[in-house]
PDB file of N, CA and C in Angstrom:
ATOM      1  N   THR A 919       0.840  -1.186   0.000  1.00  0.00           N
ATOM      2  CA  THR A 919       0.000   0.000   0.000  1.00  0.00           C
ATOM      3  C   THR A 919       0.877   1.240   0.000  1.00  0.00           C
ATOM      4  N   VAL A 920       0.586   2.144  -0.902  1.00  0.00           N
ATOM      5  CA  VAL A 920       1.363   3.375  -1.023  1.00  0.00           C
ATOM      6  C   VAL A 920       0.558   4.542  -0.462  1.00  0.00           C
ATOM      7  N   LEU A 921       1.178   5.288   0.436  1.00  0.00           N
ATOM      8  CA  LEU A 921       0.526   6.486   0.948  1.00  0.00           C
ATOM      9  C   LEU A 921       0.617   7.565  -0.121  1.00  0.00           C
ATOM     10  N   MET A 922      -0.515   8.027  -0.609  1.00  0.00           N
ATOM     11  CA  MET A 922      -0.524   8.981  -1.713  1.00  0.00           C
ATOM     12  C   MET A 922      -0.441  10.417  -1.257  1.00  0.00           C
ATOM     13  N   CYS A 923      -1.270  10.762  -0.276  1.00  0.00           N
ATOM     14  CA  CYS A 923      -1.280  12.137   0.174  1.00  0.00           C
ATOM     15  C   CYS A 923      -1.933  12.239   1.540  1.00  0.00           C
ATOM     16  N   ARG A 924      -1.750  13.406   2.144  1.00  0.00           N
ATOM     17  CA  ARG A 924      -2.369  13.678   3.424  1.00  0.00           C
ATOM     18  C   ARG A 924      -3.236  14.914   3.261  1.00  0.00           C
ATOM     19  N   GLY A 925      -4.352  14.911   3.928  1.00  0.00           N
ATOM     20  CA  GLY A 925      -5.221  16.066   3.847  1.00  0.00           C
ATOM     21  C   GLY A 925      -5.841  16.378   5.184  1.00  0.00           C
ATOM     22  N   LYS A 926      -6.565  17.466   5.199  1.00  0.00           N
ATOM     23  CA  LYS A 926      -7.262  17.880   6.409  1.00  0.00           C
ATOM     24  C   LYS A 926      -8.752  17.870   6.120  1.00  0.00           C
ATOM     25  N   ALA A 927      -9.511  17.293   7.030  1.00  0.00           N
ATOM     26  CA  ALA A 927     -10.961  17.235   6.861  1.00  0.00           C
ATOM     27  C   ALA A 927     -11.539  18.650   6.939  1.00  0.00           C
ATOM     28  N   MET A 928     -12.328  19.028   5.943  1.00  0.00           N
ATOM     29  CA  MET A 928     -12.911  20.363   5.911  1.00  0.00           C
ATOM     30  C   MET A 928     -14.236  20.430   6.658  1.00  0.00           C
ATOM     31  N   GLN A 929     -14.814  19.255   6.960  1.00  0.00           N
ATOM     32  CA  GLN A 929     -16.030  19.215   7.772  1.00  0.00           C
ATOM     33  C   GLN A 929     -16.183  17.829   8.364  1.00  0.00           C
ATOM     34  N   ASP A 930     -17.086  17.684   9.319  1.00  0.00           N
ATOM     35  CA  ASP A 930     -17.357  16.372   9.910  1.00  0.00           C
ATOM     36  C   ASP A 930     -17.952  15.447   8.856  1.00  0.00           C
ATOM     37  N   PHE A 931     -17.616  14.164   8.958  1.00  0.00           N
ATOM     38  CA  PHE A 931     -18.213  13.180   8.064  1.00  0.00           C
ATOM     39  C   PHE A 931     -18.542  11.928   8.851  1.00  0.00           C
ATOM     40  N   LYS A 932     -19.777  11.472   8.706  1.00  0.00           N
ATOM     41  CA  LYS A 932     -20.180  10.186   9.288  1.00  0.00           C
ATOM     42  C   LYS A 932     -20.719   9.331   8.152  1.00  0.00           C
ATOM     43  N   GLY A 933     -20.023   8.232   7.868  1.00  0.00           N
ATOM     44  CA  GLY A 933     -20.406   7.378   6.758  1.00  0.00           C
ATOM     45  C   GLY A 933     -21.692   6.624   7.012  1.00  0.00           C
ATOM     46  N   PRO A 934     -22.356   6.197   5.931  1.00  0.00           N
ATOM     47  CA  PRO A 934     -23.625   5.476   6.044  1.00  0.00           C
ATOM     48  C   PRO A 934     -23.494   4.059   6.591  1.00  0.00           C
ATOM     49  N   ASP A 935     -22.302   3.461   6.497  1.00  0.00           N
ATOM     50  CA  ASP A 935     -22.120   2.103   7.021  1.00  0.00           C
ATOM     51  C   ASP A 935     -20.648   1.834   7.310  1.00  0.00           C
ATOM     52  N   CYS A 936     -20.332   0.575   7.610  1.00  0.00           N
ATOM     53  CA  CYS A 936     -19.000   0.212   8.102  1.00  0.00           C
ATOM     54  C   CYS A 936     -17.884   0.319   7.066  1.00  0.00           C
ATOM     55  N   ARG A 937     -18.227   0.494   5.813  1.00  0.00           N
ATOM     56  CA  ARG A 937     -17.179   0.610   4.799  1.00  0.00           C
ATOM     57  C   ARG A 937     -16.523   1.984   4.815  1.00  0.00           C
ATOM     58  N   PHE A 938     -17.157   2.917   5.494  1.00  0.00           N
ATOM     59  CA  PHE A 938     -16.676   4.296   5.491  1.00  0.00           C
ATOM     60  C   PHE A 938     -15.930   4.628   6.774  1.00  0.00           C
ATOM     61  N   VAL A 939     -15.043   5.596   6.680  1.00  0.00           N
ATOM     62  CA  VAL A 939     -14.324   6.064   7.856  1.00  0.00           C
ATOM     63  C   VAL A 939     -14.934   7.405   8.271  1.00  0.00           C
ATOM     64  N   ASN A 940     -15.134   7.578   9.565  1.00  0.00           N
ATOM     65  CA  ASN A 940     -15.708   8.822  10.081  1.00  0.00           C
ATOM     66  C   ASN A 940     -14.588   9.758  10.513  1.00  0.00           C
ATOM     67  N   PHE A 941     -14.811  11.052  10.348  1.00  0.00           N
ATOM     68  CA  PHE A 941     -13.829  12.010  10.860  1.00  0.00           C
ATOM     69  C   PHE A 941     -14.498  13.315  11.241  1.00  0.00           C
ATOM     70  N   LYS A 942     -13.746  14.107  11.996  1.00  0.00           N
ATOM     71  CA  LYS A 942     -14.208  15.418  12.432  1.00  0.00           C
ATOM     72  C   LYS A 942     -13.429  16.497  11.680  1.00  0.00           C
ATOM     73  N   LYS A 943     -14.031  17.641  11.538  1.00  0.00           N
ATOM     74  CA  LYS A 943     -13.380  18.759  10.869  1.00  0.00           C
ATOM     75  C   LYS A 943     -12.012  19.015  11.500  1.00  0.00           C
ATOM     76  N   GLY A 944     -11.001  19.176  10.640  1.00  0.00           N
ATOM     77  CA  GLY A 944      -9.655  19.480  11.118  1.00  0.00           C
ATOM     78  C   GLY A 944      -8.767  18.273  11.332  1.00  0.00           C
ATOM     79  N   GLU A 945      -9.352  17.067  11.331  1.00  0.00           N
ATOM     80  CA  GLU A 945      -8.535  15.864  11.526  1.00  0.00           C
ATOM     81  C   GLU A 945      -7.690  15.575  10.293  1.00  0.00           C
ATOM     82  N   ALA A 946      -6.518  14.972  10.526  1.00  0.00           N
ATOM     83  CA  ALA A 946      -5.654  14.547   9.421  1.00  0.00           C
ATOM     84  C   ALA A 946      -6.195  13.260   8.823  1.00  0.00           C
ATOM     85  N   VAL A 947      -6.277  13.220   7.487  1.00  0.00           N
ATOM     86  CA  VAL A 947      -6.750  12.040   6.776  1.00  0.00           C
ATOM     87  C   VAL A 947      -5.661  11.619   5.798  1.00  0.00           C
ATOM     88  N   TYR A 948      -5.280  10.365   5.836  1.00  0.00           N
ATOM     89  CA  TYR A 948      -4.240   9.835   4.953  1.00  0.00           C
ATOM     90  C   TYR A 948      -4.888   9.066   3.820  1.00  0.00           C
ATOM     91  N   VAL A 949      -4.526   9.407   2.592  1.00  0.00           N
ATOM     92  CA  VAL A 949      -5.166   8.814   1.416  1.00  0.00           C
ATOM     93  C   VAL A 949      -4.271   7.735   0.815  1.00  0.00           C
ATOM     94  N   TYR A 950      -4.841   6.546   0.620  1.00  0.00           N
ATOM     95  CA  TYR A 950      -4.100   5.428   0.032  1.00  0.00           C
ATOM     96  C   TYR A 950      -4.583   5.081  -1.368  1.00  0.00           C
ATOM     97  N   TYR A 951      -5.856   5.236  -1.624  1.00  0.00           N
ATOM     98  CA  TYR A 951      -6.397   4.883  -2.934  1.00  0.00           C
ATOM     99  C   TYR A 951      -7.368   5.950  -3.406  1.00  0.00           C
ATOM    100  N   LYS A 952      -7.295   6.239  -4.694  1.00  0.00           N
ATOM    101  CA  LYS A 952      -8.307   7.077  -5.329  1.00  0.00           C
ATOM    102  C   LYS A 952      -9.084   6.145  -6.243  1.00  0.00           C
ATOM    103  N   LEU A 953     -10.361   6.003  -5.994  1.00  0.00           N
ATOM    104  CA  LEU A 953     -11.156   5.019  -6.719  1.00  0.00           C
ATOM    105  C   LEU A 953     -11.662   5.576  -8.041  1.00  0.00           C
ATOM    106  N   ILE A 954     -11.660   4.715  -9.054  1.00  0.00           N
ATOM    107  CA  ILE A 954     -12.213   5.086 -10.353  1.00  0.00           C
ATOM    108  C   ILE A 954     -13.324   4.109 -10.688  1.00  0.00           C
ATOM    109  N   GLY A 955     -14.087   4.408 -11.710  1.00  0.00           N
ATOM    110  CA  GLY A 955     -15.205   3.536 -12.041  1.00  0.00           C
ATOM    111  C   GLY A 955     -16.475   4.115 -11.466  1.00  0.00           C
ATOM    112  N   LYS A 956     -17.260   3.254 -10.807  1.00  0.00           N
ATOM    113  CA  LYS A 956     -18.562   3.698 -10.308  1.00  0.00           C
ATOM    114  C   LYS A 956     -18.450   4.642  -9.121  1.00  0.00           C
ATOM    115  N   SER A 957     -17.308   4.653  -8.470  1.00  0.00           N
ATOM    116  CA  SER A 957     -17.185   5.456  -7.248  1.00  0.00           C
ATOM    117  C   SER A 957     -16.078   6.500  -7.352  1.00  0.00           C
ATOM    118  N   THR A 958     -16.115   7.292  -8.405  1.00  0.00           N
ATOM    119  CA  THR A 958     -15.055   8.268  -8.628  1.00  0.00           C
ATOM    120  C   THR A 958     -15.031   9.357  -7.569  1.00  0.00           C
ATOM    121  N   GLU A 959     -16.117   9.515  -6.829  1.00  0.00           N
ATOM    122  CA  GLU A 959     -16.152  10.565  -5.815  1.00  0.00           C
ATOM    123  C   GLU A 959     -15.594  10.081  -4.472  1.00  0.00           C
ATOM    124  N   LEU A 960     -15.248   8.800  -4.385  1.00  0.00           N
ATOM    125  CA  LEU A 960     -14.736   8.249  -3.131  1.00  0.00           C
ATOM    126  C   LEU A 960     -13.239   7.992  -3.187  1.00  0.00           C
ATOM    127  N   TRP A 961     -12.589   8.249  -2.075  1.00  0.00           N
ATOM    128  CA  TRP A 961     -11.209   7.841  -1.871  1.00  0.00           C
ATOM    129  C   TRP A 961     -11.184   6.919  -0.671  1.00  0.00           C
ATOM    130  N   ALA A 962     -10.112   6.153  -0.527  1.00  0.00           N
ATOM    131  CA  ALA A 962      -9.955   5.276   0.630  1.00  0.00           C
ATOM    132  C   ALA A 962      -8.730   5.716   1.409  1.00  0.00           C
ATOM    133  N   GLY A 963      -8.873   5.731   2.720  1.00  0.00           N
ATOM    134  CA  GLY A 963      -7.750   6.151   3.533  1.00  0.00           C
ATOM    135  C   GLY A 963      -7.996   5.894   4.997  1.00  0.00           C
ATOM    136  N   SER A 964      -7.158   6.506   5.829  1.00  0.00           N
ATOM    137  CA  SER A 964      -7.252   6.251   7.255  1.00  0.00           C
ATOM    138  C   SER A 964      -7.278   7.535   8.062  1.00  0.00           C
ATOM    139  N   VAL A 965      -7.957   7.422   9.191  1.00  0.00           N
ATOM    140  CA  VAL A 965      -7.975   8.467  10.203  1.00  0.00           C
ATOM    141  C   VAL A 965      -7.652   7.748  11.502  1.00  0.00           C
ATOM    142  N   GLY A 966      -6.492   8.041  12.070  1.00  0.00           N
ATOM    143  CA  GLY A 966      -6.062   7.278  13.240  1.00  0.00           C
ATOM    144  C   GLY A 966      -5.897   5.820  12.866  1.00  0.00           C
ATOM    145  N   SER A 967      -6.545   4.918  13.610  1.00  0.00           N
ATOM    146  CA  SER A 967      -6.423   3.487  13.295  1.00  0.00           C
ATOM    147  C   SER A 967      -7.595   2.985  12.460  1.00  0.00           C
ATOM    148  N   ASP A 968      -8.501   3.872  12.083  1.00  0.00           N
ATOM    149  CA  ASP A 968      -9.654   3.480  11.272  1.00  0.00           C
ATOM    150  C   ASP A 968      -9.361   3.655   9.790  1.00  0.00           C
ATOM    151  N   PHE A 969      -9.838   2.692   8.991  1.00  0.00           N
ATOM    152  CA  PHE A 969      -9.617   2.738   7.550  1.00  0.00           C
ATOM    153  C   PHE A 969     -10.958   2.609   6.844  1.00  0.00           C
ATOM    154  N   GLY A 970     -11.153   3.358   5.779  1.00  0.00           N
ATOM    155  CA  GLY A 970     -12.399   3.226   5.038  1.00  0.00           C
ATOM    156  C   GLY A 970     -12.509   4.254   3.927  1.00  0.00           C
ATOM    157  N   TYR A 971     -13.688   4.305   3.353  1.00  0.00           N
ATOM    158  CA  TYR A 971     -13.946   5.220   2.249  1.00  0.00           C
ATOM    159  C   TYR A 971     -14.500   6.541   2.759  1.00  0.00           C
ATOM    160  N   PHE A 972     -14.321   7.580   1.963  1.00  0.00           N
ATOM    161  CA  PHE A 972     -14.870   8.891   2.309  1.00  0.00           C
ATOM    162  C   PHE A 972     -14.970   9.720   1.033  1.00  0.00           C
ATOM    163  N   PRO A 973     -15.842  10.723   1.017  1.00  0.00           N
ATOM    164  CA  PRO A 973     -15.971  11.582  -0.164  1.00  0.00           C
ATOM    165  C   PRO A 973     -14.740  12.467  -0.315  1.00  0.00           C
ATOM    166  N   LYS A 974     -14.119  12.428  -1.488  1.00  0.00           N
ATOM    167  CA  LYS A 974     -12.879  13.181  -1.678  1.00  0.00           C
ATOM    168  C   LYS A 974     -13.090  14.685  -1.568  1.00  0.00           C
ATOM    169  N   ASP A 975     -14.306  15.150  -1.812  1.00  0.00           N
ATOM    170  CA  ASP A 975     -14.579  16.588  -1.762  1.00  0.00           C
ATOM    171  C   ASP A 975     -14.457  17.173  -0.360  1.00  0.00           C
ATOM    172  N   LEU A 976     -14.432  16.325   0.666  1.00  0.00           N
ATOM    173  CA  LEU A 976     -14.359  16.818   2.034  1.00  0.00           C
ATOM    174  C   LEU A 976     -12.925  17.004   2.510  1.00  0.00           C
ATOM    175  N   LEU A 977     -11.962  16.731   1.617  1.00  0.00           N
ATOM    176  CA  LEU A 977     -10.562  16.763   2.011  1.00  0.00           C
ATOM    177  C   LEU A 977      -9.819  17.912   1.347  1.00  0.00           C
ATOM    178  N   GLU A 978      -9.058  18.623   2.141  1.00  0.00           N
ATOM    179  CA  GLU A 978      -8.158  19.648   1.613  1.00  0.00           C
ATOM    180  C   GLU A 978      -6.758  19.046   1.659  1.00  0.00           C
ATOM    181  N   ILE A 979      -6.197  18.760   0.484  1.00  0.00           N
ATOM    182  CA  ILE A 979      -4.883  18.110   0.419  1.00  0.00           C
ATOM    183  C   ILE A 979      -3.808  19.102   0.838  1.00  0.00           C
ATOM    184  N   ASN A 980      -2.963  18.698   1.781  1.00  0.00           N
ATOM    185  CA  ASN A 980      -1.881  19.593   2.161  1.00  0.00           C
ATOM    186  C   ASN A 980      -0.498  18.968   2.045  1.00  0.00           C
ATOM    187  N   HIS A 981      -0.427  17.710   1.633  1.00  0.00           N
ATOM    188  CA  HIS A 981       0.891  17.123   1.374  1.00  0.00           C
ATOM    189  C   HIS A 981       0.755  15.923   0.448  1.00  0.00           C
ATOM    190  N   ASN A 982       1.517  15.922  -0.648  1.00  0.00           N
ATOM    191  CA  ASN A 982       1.527  14.777  -1.552  1.00  0.00           C
ATOM    192  C   ASN A 982       2.779  13.958  -1.295  1.00  0.00           C
ATOM    193  N   TYR A 983       2.606  12.646  -1.142  1.00  0.00           N
ATOM    194  CA  TYR A 983       3.732  11.755  -0.896  1.00  0.00           C
ATOM    195  C   TYR A 983       4.200  11.052  -2.150  1.00  0.00           C
ATOM    196  N   SER A 984       3.273  10.721  -3.015  1.00  0.00           N
ATOM    197  CA  SER A 984       3.614   9.933  -4.198  1.00  0.00           C
ATOM    198  C   SER A 984       3.125  10.634  -5.450  1.00  0.00           C
ATOM    199  N   ASN A 985       3.980  10.687  -6.465  1.00  0.00           N
ATOM    200  CA  ASN A 985       3.566  11.274  -7.732  1.00  0.00           C
ATOM    201  C   ASN A 985       2.767  10.292  -8.561  1.00  0.00           C
ATOM    202  N   GLU A 986       2.912   9.008  -8.226  1.00  0.00           N
ATOM    203  CA  GLU A 986       2.155   7.992  -8.942  1.00  0.00           C
ATOM    204  C   GLU A 986       0.774   7.897  -8.341  1.00  0.00           C
ATOM    205  N   GLU A 987      -0.234   8.146  -9.144  1.00  0.00           N
ATOM    206  CA  GLU A 987      -1.593   7.994  -8.644  1.00  0.00           C
ATOM    207  C   GLU A 987      -1.988   6.536  -8.778  1.00  0.00           C
ATOM    208  N   LEU A 988      -2.379   5.950  -7.672  1.00  0.00           N
ATOM    209  CA  LEU A 988      -2.818   4.565  -7.692  1.00  0.00           C
ATOM    210  C   LEU A 988      -4.326   4.560  -7.819  1.00  0.00           C
ATOM    211  N   GLU A 989      -4.791   4.235  -9.005  1.00  0.00           N
ATOM    212  CA  GLU A 989      -6.224   4.230  -9.242  1.00  0.00           C
ATOM    213  C   GLU A 989      -6.689   2.790  -9.372  1.00  0.00           C
ATOM    214  N   LEU A 990      -7.694   2.454  -8.587  1.00  0.00           N
ATOM    215  CA  LEU A 990      -8.206   1.088  -8.591  1.00  0.00           C
ATOM    216  C   LEU A 990      -9.582   1.047  -9.215  1.00  0.00           C
ATOM    217  N   PRO A 991      -9.759   0.223 -10.236  1.00  0.00           N
ATOM    218  CA  PRO A 991     -11.113   0.051 -10.768  1.00  0.00           C
ATOM    219  C   PRO A 991     -11.992  -0.604  -9.707  1.00  0.00           C
ATOM    220  N   THR A 992     -13.216  -0.168  -9.623  1.00  0.00           N
ATOM    221  CA  THR A 992     -14.110  -0.720  -8.608  1.00  0.00           C
ATOM    222  C   THR A 992     -15.364  -1.288  -9.245  1.00  0.00           C
ATOM    223  N   ASP A 993     -15.966  -2.210  -8.537  1.00  0.00           N
ATOM    224  CA  ASP A 993     -17.312  -2.638  -8.907  1.00  0.00           C
ATOM    225  C   ASP A 993     -18.082  -2.856  -7.616  1.00  0.00           C
ATOM    226  N   GLU A 994     -19.313  -3.225  -7.722  1.00  0.00           N
ATOM    227  CA  GLU A 994     -20.166  -3.298  -6.548  1.00  0.00           C
ATOM    228  C   GLU A 994     -19.634  -4.250  -5.474  1.00  0.00           C
ATOM    229  N   THR A 995     -18.928  -5.312  -5.876  1.00  0.00           N
ATOM    230  CA  THR A 995     -18.476  -6.297  -4.900  1.00  0.00           C
ATOM    231  C   THR A 995     -17.363  -5.748  -4.007  1.00  0.00           C
ATOM    232  N   ASP A 996     -16.759  -4.611  -4.399  1.00  0.00           N
ATOM    233  CA  ASP A 996     -15.719  -4.019  -3.560  1.00  0.00           C
ATOM    234  C   ASP A 996     -16.307  -3.361  -2.327  1.00  0.00           C
ATOM    235  N   PHE A 997     -17.611  -3.126  -2.359  1.00  0.00           N
ATOM    236  CA  PHE A 997     -18.233  -2.379  -1.270  1.00  0.00           C
ATOM    237  C   PHE A 997     -19.214  -3.260  -0.511  1.00  0.00           C
ATOM    238  N   VAL A 998     -18.649  -4.160   0.284  1.00  0.00           N
ATOM    239  CA  VAL A 998     -19.486  -5.096   1.040  1.00  0.00           C
ATOM    240  C   VAL A 998     -19.117  -5.017   2.504  1.00  0.00           C
ATOM    241  N   CYS A 999     -20.111  -4.944   3.374  1.00  0.00           N
ATOM    242  CA  CYS A 999     -19.867  -4.938   4.814  1.00  0.00           C
ATOM    243  C   CYS A 999     -19.929  -6.358   5.351  1.00  0.00           C
ATOM    244  N   PHE A1000     -19.021  -6.670   6.255  1.00  0.00           N
ATOM    245  CA  PHE A1000     -19.064  -7.986   6.899  1.00  0.00           C
ATOM    246  C   PHE A1000     -19.384  -7.830   8.374  1.00  0.00           C
TER     247      PHE A1000
END
């Protein structure tokens, strides 16, 4: 897993289910994947020890770690809660 960038949450976010990561405004969010396909508006990353998806529009990027963008094609089976 490549750490792509770090950002700051611009507002609180509470995801609809367990696939999403929740955060509060001002928290640091680390981005590992930028999703393409059906979920182009979602990125995957971590806040503290929690990992999950979140809307990319809620993040203000303040540091890029990798110039290589890791884009993962997605389909519905990628988004399943256990």
